[in-house]
Short mmCIF file of N, CA and C in Angstrom, two decimals:
data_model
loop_
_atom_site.label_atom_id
_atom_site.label_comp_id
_atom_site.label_asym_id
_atom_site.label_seq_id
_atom_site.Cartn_x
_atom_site.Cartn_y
_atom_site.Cartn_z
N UNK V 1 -21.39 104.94 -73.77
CA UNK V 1 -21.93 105.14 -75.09
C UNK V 1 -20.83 105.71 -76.00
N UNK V 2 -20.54 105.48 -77.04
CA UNK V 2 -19.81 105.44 -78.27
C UNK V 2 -20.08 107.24 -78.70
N UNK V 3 -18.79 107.91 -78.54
CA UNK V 3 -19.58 109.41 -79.41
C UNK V 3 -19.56 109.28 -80.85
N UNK V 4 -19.17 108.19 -81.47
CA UNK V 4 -19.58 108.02 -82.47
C UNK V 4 -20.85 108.01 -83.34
N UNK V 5 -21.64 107.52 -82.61
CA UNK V 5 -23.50 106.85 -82.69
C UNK V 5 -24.08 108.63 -83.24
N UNK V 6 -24.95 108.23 -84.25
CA UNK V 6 -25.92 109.27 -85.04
C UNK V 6 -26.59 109.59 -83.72
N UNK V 7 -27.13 110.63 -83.85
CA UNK V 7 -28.25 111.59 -82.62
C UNK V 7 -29.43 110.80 -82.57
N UNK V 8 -29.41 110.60 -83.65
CA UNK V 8 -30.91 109.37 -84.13
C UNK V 8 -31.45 108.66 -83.54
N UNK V 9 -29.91 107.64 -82.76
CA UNK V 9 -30.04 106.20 -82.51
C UNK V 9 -29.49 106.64 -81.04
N UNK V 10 -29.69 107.77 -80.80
CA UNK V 10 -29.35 107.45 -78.93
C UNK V 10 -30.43 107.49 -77.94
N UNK V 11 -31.60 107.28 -78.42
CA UNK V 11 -32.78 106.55 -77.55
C UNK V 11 -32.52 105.68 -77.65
N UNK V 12 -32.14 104.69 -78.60
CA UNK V 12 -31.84 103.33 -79.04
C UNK V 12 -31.07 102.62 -78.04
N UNK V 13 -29.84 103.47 -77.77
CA UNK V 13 -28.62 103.10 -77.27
C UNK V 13 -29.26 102.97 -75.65
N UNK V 14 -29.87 104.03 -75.50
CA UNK V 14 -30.32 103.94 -74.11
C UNK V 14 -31.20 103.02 -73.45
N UNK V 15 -32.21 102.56 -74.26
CA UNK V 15 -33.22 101.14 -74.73
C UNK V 15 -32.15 100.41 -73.86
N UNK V 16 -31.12 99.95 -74.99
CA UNK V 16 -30.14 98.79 -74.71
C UNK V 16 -29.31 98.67 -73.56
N UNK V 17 -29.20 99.92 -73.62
CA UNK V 17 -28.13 100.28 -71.40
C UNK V 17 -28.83 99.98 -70.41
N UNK V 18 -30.52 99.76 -70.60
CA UNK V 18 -31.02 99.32 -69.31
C UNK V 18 -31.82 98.34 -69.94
N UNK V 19 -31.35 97.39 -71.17
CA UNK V 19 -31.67 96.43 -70.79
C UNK V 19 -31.13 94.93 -70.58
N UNK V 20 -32.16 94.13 -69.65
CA UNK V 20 -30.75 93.19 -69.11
C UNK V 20 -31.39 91.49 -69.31
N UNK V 21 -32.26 91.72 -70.83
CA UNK V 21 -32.90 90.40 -70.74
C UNK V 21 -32.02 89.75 -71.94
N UNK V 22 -31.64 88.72 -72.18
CA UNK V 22 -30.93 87.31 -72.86
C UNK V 22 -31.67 87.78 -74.47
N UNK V 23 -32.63 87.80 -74.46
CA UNK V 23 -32.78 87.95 -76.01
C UNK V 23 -34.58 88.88 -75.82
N UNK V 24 -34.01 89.89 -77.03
CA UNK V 24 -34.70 90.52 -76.97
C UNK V 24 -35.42 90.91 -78.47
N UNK V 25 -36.69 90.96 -78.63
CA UNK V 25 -37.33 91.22 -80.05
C UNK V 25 -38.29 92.60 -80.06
N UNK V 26 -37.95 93.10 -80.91
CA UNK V 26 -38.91 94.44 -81.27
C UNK V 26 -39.24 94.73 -82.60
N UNK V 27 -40.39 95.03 -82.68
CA UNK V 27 -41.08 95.22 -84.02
C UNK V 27 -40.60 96.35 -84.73
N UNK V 28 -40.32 96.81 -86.22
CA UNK V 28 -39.54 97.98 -86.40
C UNK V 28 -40.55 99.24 -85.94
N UNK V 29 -41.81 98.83 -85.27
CA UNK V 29 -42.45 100.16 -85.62
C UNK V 29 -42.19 100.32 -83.72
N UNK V 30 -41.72 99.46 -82.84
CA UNK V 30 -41.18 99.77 -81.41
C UNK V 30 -40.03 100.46 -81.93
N UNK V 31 -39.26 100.15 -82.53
CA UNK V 31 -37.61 100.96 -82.57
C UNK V 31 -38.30 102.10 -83.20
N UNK V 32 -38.88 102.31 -83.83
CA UNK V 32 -39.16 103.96 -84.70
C UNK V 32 -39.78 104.42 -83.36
N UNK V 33 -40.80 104.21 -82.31
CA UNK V 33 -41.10 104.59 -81.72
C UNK V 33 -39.83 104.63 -80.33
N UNK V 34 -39.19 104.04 -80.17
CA UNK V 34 -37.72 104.36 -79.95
C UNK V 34 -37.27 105.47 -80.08
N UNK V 35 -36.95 105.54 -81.33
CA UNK V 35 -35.96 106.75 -81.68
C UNK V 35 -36.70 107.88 -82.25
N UNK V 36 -37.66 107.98 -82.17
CA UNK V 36 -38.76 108.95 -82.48
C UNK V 36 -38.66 109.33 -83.66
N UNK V 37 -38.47 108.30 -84.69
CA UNK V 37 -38.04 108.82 -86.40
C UNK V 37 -38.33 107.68 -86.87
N UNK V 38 -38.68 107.97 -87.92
CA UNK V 38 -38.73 106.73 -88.91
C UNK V 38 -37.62 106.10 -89.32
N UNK V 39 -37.08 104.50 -89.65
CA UNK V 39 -35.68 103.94 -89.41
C UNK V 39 -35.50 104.05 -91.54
N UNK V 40 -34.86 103.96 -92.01
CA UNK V 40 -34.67 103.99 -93.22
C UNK V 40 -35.39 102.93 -93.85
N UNK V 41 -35.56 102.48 -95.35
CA UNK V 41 -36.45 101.57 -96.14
C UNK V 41 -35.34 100.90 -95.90
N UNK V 42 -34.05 100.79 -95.89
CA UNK V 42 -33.10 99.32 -95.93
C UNK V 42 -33.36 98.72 -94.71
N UNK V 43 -33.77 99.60 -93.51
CA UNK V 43 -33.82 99.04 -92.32
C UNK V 43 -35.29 98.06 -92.42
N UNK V 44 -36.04 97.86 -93.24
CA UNK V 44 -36.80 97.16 -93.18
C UNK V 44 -36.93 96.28 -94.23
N UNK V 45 -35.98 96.19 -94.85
CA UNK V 45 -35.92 95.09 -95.99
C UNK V 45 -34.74 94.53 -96.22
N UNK V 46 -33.42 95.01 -95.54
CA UNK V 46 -31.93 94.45 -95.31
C UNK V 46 -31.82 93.65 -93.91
N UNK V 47 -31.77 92.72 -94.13
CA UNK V 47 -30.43 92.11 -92.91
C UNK V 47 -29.60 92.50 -92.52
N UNK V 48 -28.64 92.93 -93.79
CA UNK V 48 -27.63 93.42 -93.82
C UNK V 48 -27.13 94.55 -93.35
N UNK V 49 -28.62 95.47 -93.13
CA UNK V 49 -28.38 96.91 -92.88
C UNK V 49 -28.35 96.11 -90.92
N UNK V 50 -28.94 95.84 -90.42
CA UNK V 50 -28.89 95.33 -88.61
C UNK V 50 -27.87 94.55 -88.91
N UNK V 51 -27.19 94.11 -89.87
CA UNK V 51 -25.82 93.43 -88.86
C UNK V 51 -24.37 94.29 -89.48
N UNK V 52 -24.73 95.13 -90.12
CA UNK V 52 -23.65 95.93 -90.14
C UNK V 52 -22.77 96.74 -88.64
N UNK V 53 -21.67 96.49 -89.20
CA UNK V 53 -20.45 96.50 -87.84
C UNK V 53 -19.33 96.91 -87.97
N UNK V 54 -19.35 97.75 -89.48
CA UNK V 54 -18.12 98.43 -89.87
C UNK V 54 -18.67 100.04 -90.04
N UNK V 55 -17.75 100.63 -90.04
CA UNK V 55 -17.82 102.30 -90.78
C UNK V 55 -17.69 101.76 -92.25
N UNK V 56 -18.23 103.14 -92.50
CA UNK V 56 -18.86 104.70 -92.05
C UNK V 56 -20.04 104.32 -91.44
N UNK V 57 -20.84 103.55 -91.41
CA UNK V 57 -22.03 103.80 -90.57
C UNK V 57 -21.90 103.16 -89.06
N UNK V 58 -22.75 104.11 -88.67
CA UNK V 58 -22.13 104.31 -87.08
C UNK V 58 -23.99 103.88 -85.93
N UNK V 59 -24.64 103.26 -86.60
CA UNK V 59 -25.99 102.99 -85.88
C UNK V 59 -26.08 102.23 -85.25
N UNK V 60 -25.00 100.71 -85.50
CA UNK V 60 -25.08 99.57 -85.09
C UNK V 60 -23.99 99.42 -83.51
N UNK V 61 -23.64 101.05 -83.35
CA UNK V 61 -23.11 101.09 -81.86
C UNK V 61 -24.51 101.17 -80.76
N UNK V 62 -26.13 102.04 -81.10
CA UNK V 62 -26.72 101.41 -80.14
C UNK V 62 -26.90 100.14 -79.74
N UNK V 63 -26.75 98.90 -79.94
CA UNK V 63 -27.10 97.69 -79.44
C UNK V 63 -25.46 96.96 -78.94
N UNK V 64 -24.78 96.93 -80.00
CA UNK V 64 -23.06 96.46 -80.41
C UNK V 64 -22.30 96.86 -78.70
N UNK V 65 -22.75 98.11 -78.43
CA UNK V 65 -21.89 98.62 -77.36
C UNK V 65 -22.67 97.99 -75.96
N UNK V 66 -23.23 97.55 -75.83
CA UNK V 66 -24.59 97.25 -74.85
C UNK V 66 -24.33 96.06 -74.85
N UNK V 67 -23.62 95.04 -75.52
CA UNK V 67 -23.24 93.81 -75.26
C UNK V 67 -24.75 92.94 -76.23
N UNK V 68 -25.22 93.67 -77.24
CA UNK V 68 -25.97 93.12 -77.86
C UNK V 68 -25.33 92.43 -79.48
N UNK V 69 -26.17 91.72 -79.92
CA UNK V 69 -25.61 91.37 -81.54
C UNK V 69 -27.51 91.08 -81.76
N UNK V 70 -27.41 90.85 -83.36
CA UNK V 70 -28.84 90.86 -84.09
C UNK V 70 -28.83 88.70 -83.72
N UNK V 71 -29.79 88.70 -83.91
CA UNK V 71 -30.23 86.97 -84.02
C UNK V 71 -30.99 86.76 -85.23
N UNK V 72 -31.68 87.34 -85.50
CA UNK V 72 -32.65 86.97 -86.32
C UNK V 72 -33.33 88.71 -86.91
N UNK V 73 -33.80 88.62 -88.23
CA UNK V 73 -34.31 89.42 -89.10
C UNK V 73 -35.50 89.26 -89.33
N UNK V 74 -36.95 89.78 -89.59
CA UNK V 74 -37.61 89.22 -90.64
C UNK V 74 -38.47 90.38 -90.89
N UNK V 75 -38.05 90.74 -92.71
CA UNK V 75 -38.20 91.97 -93.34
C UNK V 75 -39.72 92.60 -92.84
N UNK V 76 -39.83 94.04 -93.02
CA UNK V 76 -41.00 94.50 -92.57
C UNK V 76 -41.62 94.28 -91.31
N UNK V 77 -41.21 93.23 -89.92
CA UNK V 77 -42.25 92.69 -89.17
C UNK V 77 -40.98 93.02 -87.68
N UNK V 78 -40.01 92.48 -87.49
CA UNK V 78 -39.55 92.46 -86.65
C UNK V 78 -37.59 92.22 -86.30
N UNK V 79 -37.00 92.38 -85.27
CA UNK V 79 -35.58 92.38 -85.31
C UNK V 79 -35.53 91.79 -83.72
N UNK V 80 -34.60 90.70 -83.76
CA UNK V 80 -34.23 89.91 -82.47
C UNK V 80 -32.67 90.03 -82.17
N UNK V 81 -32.66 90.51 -80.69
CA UNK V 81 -31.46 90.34 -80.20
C UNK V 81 -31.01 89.73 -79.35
N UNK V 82 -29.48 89.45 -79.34
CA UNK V 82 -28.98 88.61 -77.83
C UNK V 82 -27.73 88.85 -77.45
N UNK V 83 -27.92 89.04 -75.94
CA UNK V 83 -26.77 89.17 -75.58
C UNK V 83 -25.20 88.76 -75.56
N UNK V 84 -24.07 89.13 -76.27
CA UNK V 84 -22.99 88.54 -76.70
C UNK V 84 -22.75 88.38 -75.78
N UNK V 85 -22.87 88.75 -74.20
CA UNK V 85 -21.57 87.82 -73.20
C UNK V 85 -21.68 86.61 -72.63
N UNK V 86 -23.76 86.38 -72.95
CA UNK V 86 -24.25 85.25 -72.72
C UNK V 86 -23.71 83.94 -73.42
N UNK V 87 -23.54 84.55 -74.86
CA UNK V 87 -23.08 83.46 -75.84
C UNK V 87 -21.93 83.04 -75.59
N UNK V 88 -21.02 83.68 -74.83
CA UNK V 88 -19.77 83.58 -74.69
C UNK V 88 -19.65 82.13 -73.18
N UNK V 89 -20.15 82.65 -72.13
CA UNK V 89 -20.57 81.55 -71.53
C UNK V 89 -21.09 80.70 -71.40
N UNK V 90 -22.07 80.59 -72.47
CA UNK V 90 -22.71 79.12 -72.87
C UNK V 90 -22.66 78.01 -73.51
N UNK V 91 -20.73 78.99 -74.67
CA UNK V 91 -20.76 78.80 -75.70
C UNK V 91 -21.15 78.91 -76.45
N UNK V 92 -21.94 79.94 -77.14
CA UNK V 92 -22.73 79.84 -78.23
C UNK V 92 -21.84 79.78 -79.39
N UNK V 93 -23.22 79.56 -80.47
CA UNK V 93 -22.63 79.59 -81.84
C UNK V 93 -21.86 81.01 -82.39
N UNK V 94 -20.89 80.34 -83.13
CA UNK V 94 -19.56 81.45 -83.61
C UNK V 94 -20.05 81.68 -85.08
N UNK V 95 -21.20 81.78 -85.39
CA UNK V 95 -21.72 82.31 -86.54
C UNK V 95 -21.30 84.19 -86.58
N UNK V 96 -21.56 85.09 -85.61
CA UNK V 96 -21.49 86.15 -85.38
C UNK V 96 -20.52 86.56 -86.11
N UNK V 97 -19.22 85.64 -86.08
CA UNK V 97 -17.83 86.18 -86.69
C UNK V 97 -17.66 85.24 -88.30
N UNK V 98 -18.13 86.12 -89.05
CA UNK V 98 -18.05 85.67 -90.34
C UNK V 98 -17.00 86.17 -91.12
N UNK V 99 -15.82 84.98 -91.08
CA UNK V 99 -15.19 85.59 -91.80
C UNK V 99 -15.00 84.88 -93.83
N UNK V 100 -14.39 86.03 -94.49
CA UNK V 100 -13.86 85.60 -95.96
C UNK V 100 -13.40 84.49 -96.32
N UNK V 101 -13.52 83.53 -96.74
CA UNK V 101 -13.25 82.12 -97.19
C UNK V 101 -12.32 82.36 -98.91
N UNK V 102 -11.30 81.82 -98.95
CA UNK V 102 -10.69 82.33 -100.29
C UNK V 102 -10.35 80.51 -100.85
N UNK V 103 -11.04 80.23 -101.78
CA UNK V 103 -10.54 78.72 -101.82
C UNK V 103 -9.48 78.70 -103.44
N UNK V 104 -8.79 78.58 -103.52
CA UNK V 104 -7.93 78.62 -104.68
C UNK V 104 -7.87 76.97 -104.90
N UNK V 105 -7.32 76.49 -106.52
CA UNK V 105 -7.94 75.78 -107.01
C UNK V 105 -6.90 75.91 -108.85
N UNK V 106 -6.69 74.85 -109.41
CA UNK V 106 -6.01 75.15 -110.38
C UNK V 106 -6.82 75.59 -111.92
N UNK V 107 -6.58 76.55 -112.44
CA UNK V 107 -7.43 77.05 -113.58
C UNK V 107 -7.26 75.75 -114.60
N UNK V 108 -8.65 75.67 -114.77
CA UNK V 108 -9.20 74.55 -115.96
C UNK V 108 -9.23 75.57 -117.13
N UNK V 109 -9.16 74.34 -117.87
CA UNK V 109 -9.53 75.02 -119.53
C UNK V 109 -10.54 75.64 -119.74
N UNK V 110 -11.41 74.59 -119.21
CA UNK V 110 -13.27 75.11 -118.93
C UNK V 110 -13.02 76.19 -118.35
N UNK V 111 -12.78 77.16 -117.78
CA UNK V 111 -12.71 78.58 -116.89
C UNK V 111 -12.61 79.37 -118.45
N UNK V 112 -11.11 79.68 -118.71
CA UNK V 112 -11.33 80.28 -120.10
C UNK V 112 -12.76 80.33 -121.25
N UNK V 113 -12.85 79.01 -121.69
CA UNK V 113 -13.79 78.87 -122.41
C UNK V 113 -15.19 79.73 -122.01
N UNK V 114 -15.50 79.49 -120.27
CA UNK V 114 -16.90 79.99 -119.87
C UNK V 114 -16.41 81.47 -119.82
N UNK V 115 -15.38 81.95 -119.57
CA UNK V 115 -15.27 83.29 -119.84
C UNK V 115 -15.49 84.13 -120.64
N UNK V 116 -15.19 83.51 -122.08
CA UNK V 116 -15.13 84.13 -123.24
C UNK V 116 -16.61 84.03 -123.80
N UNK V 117 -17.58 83.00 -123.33
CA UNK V 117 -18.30 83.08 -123.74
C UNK V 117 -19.84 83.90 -123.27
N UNK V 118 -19.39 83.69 -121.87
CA UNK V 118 -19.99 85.05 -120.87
C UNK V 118 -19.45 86.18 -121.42
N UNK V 119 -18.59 86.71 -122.07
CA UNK V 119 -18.41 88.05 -122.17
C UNK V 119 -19.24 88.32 -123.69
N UNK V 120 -19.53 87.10 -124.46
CA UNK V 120 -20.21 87.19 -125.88
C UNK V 120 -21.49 87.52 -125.60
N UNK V 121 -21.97 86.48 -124.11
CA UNK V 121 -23.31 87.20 -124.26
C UNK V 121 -23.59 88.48 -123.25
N UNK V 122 -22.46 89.10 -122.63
CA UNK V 122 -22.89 90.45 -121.90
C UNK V 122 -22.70 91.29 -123.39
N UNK V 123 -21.67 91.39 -124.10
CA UNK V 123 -21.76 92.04 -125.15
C UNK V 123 -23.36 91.80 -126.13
N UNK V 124 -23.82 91.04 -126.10
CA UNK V 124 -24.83 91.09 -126.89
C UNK V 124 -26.04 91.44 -126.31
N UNK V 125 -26.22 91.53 -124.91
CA UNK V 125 -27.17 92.77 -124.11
C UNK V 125 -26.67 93.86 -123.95
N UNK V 126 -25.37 94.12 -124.20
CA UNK V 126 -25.28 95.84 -123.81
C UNK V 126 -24.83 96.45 -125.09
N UNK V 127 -24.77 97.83 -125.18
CA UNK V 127 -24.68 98.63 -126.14
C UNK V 127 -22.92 98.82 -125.30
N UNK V 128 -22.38 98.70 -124.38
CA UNK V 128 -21.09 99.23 -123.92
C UNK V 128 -19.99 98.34 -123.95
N UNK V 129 -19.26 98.31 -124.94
CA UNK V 129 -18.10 97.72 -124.67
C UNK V 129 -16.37 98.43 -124.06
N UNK V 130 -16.18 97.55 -123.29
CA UNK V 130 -15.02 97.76 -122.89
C UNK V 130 -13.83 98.13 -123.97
N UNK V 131 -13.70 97.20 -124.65
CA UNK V 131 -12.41 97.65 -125.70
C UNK V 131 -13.30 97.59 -126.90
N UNK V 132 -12.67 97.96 -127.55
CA UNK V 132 -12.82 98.60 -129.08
C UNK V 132 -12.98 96.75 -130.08
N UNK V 133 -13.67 96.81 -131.09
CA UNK V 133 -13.94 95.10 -131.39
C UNK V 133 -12.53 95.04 -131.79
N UNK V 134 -12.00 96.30 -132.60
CA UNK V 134 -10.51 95.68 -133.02
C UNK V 134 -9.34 95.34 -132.00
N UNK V 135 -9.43 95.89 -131.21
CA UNK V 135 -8.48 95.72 -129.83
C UNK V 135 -8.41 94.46 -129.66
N UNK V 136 -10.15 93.82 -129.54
CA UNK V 136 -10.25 92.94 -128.61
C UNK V 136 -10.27 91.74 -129.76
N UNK V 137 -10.01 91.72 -131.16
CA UNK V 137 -10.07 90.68 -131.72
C UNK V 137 -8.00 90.79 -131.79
N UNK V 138 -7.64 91.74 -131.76
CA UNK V 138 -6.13 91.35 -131.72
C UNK V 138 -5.39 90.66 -130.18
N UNK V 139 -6.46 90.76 -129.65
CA UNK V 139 -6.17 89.96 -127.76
C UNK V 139 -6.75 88.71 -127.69
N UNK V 140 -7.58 88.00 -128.33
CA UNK V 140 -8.00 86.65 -128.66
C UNK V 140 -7.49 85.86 -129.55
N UNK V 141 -7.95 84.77 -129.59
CA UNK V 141 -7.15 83.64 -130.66
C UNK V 141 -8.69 83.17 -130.75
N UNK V 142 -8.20 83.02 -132.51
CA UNK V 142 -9.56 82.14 -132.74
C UNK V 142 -9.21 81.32 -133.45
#
């Protein structure tokens, strides 16, 4: 076990150390009864919050360290897991590792144009502008 992991989530962790089934689903109100606490409001309306896998937050070492990953979400009702070493021998899908996609591309004219004109209409919902109107009419061409 990770000494990293919140006090919170080490029933959690322990759940996951003895268990040894391929995919596993629990309702959020089994994990609260788990960890004998109520899990946060993101934990029941984020995805994002169960597949988080970076710091600072340190929750996603009960399952992560146990040879678990999330499968499936669905807000308010339930959270599915499966074992990563299974996937590894079966091949599974390499969805798990999501990485940043950067596609570059040569700037069109059209880019400028939609810029300037997105910034006409954030200025005309907000009371906050960035530069001053005179600034910003001596930085444009009209």
């Amino acid at each position: 076990m990770t000494k990293a992991l919140e006090k919170k989530y080490i029933p959690l962790a322990n759940y996951f150390s003895m268990a040894t089934e391929p995919l596993l689903t629990l309702h959020l109100s089994e994990v609260e009864k788990i960890i004998g606490q109520n899990l946060p409001n993101s934990a029941y309306l984020n995805q994002s919050w169960w597949e988080k896998t970076k710091a600072p937050s340190k929750y996603f070492h009960a399952w992560i360290d146990h040879g678990y990953r999330v499968k499936e979400f669905k807000p308010n009702r339930f959270v599915s897991f499966e074992r990563m070493d299974l996937l590894d021998k079966n091949g599974g899908n390499n969805d798990y590792e999501k990485k940043d996609i950067l596609l570059i591309r040569q700037a069109k004219h059209s880019d400028a144009r939609f810029l300037a004109e997105l910034q006409k209409q954030i200025e005309g919902e907000s009371d906050f502008l960035l530069y001053g109107k005179e600034e910003r009419a001596l930085s444009t061409q009209k």
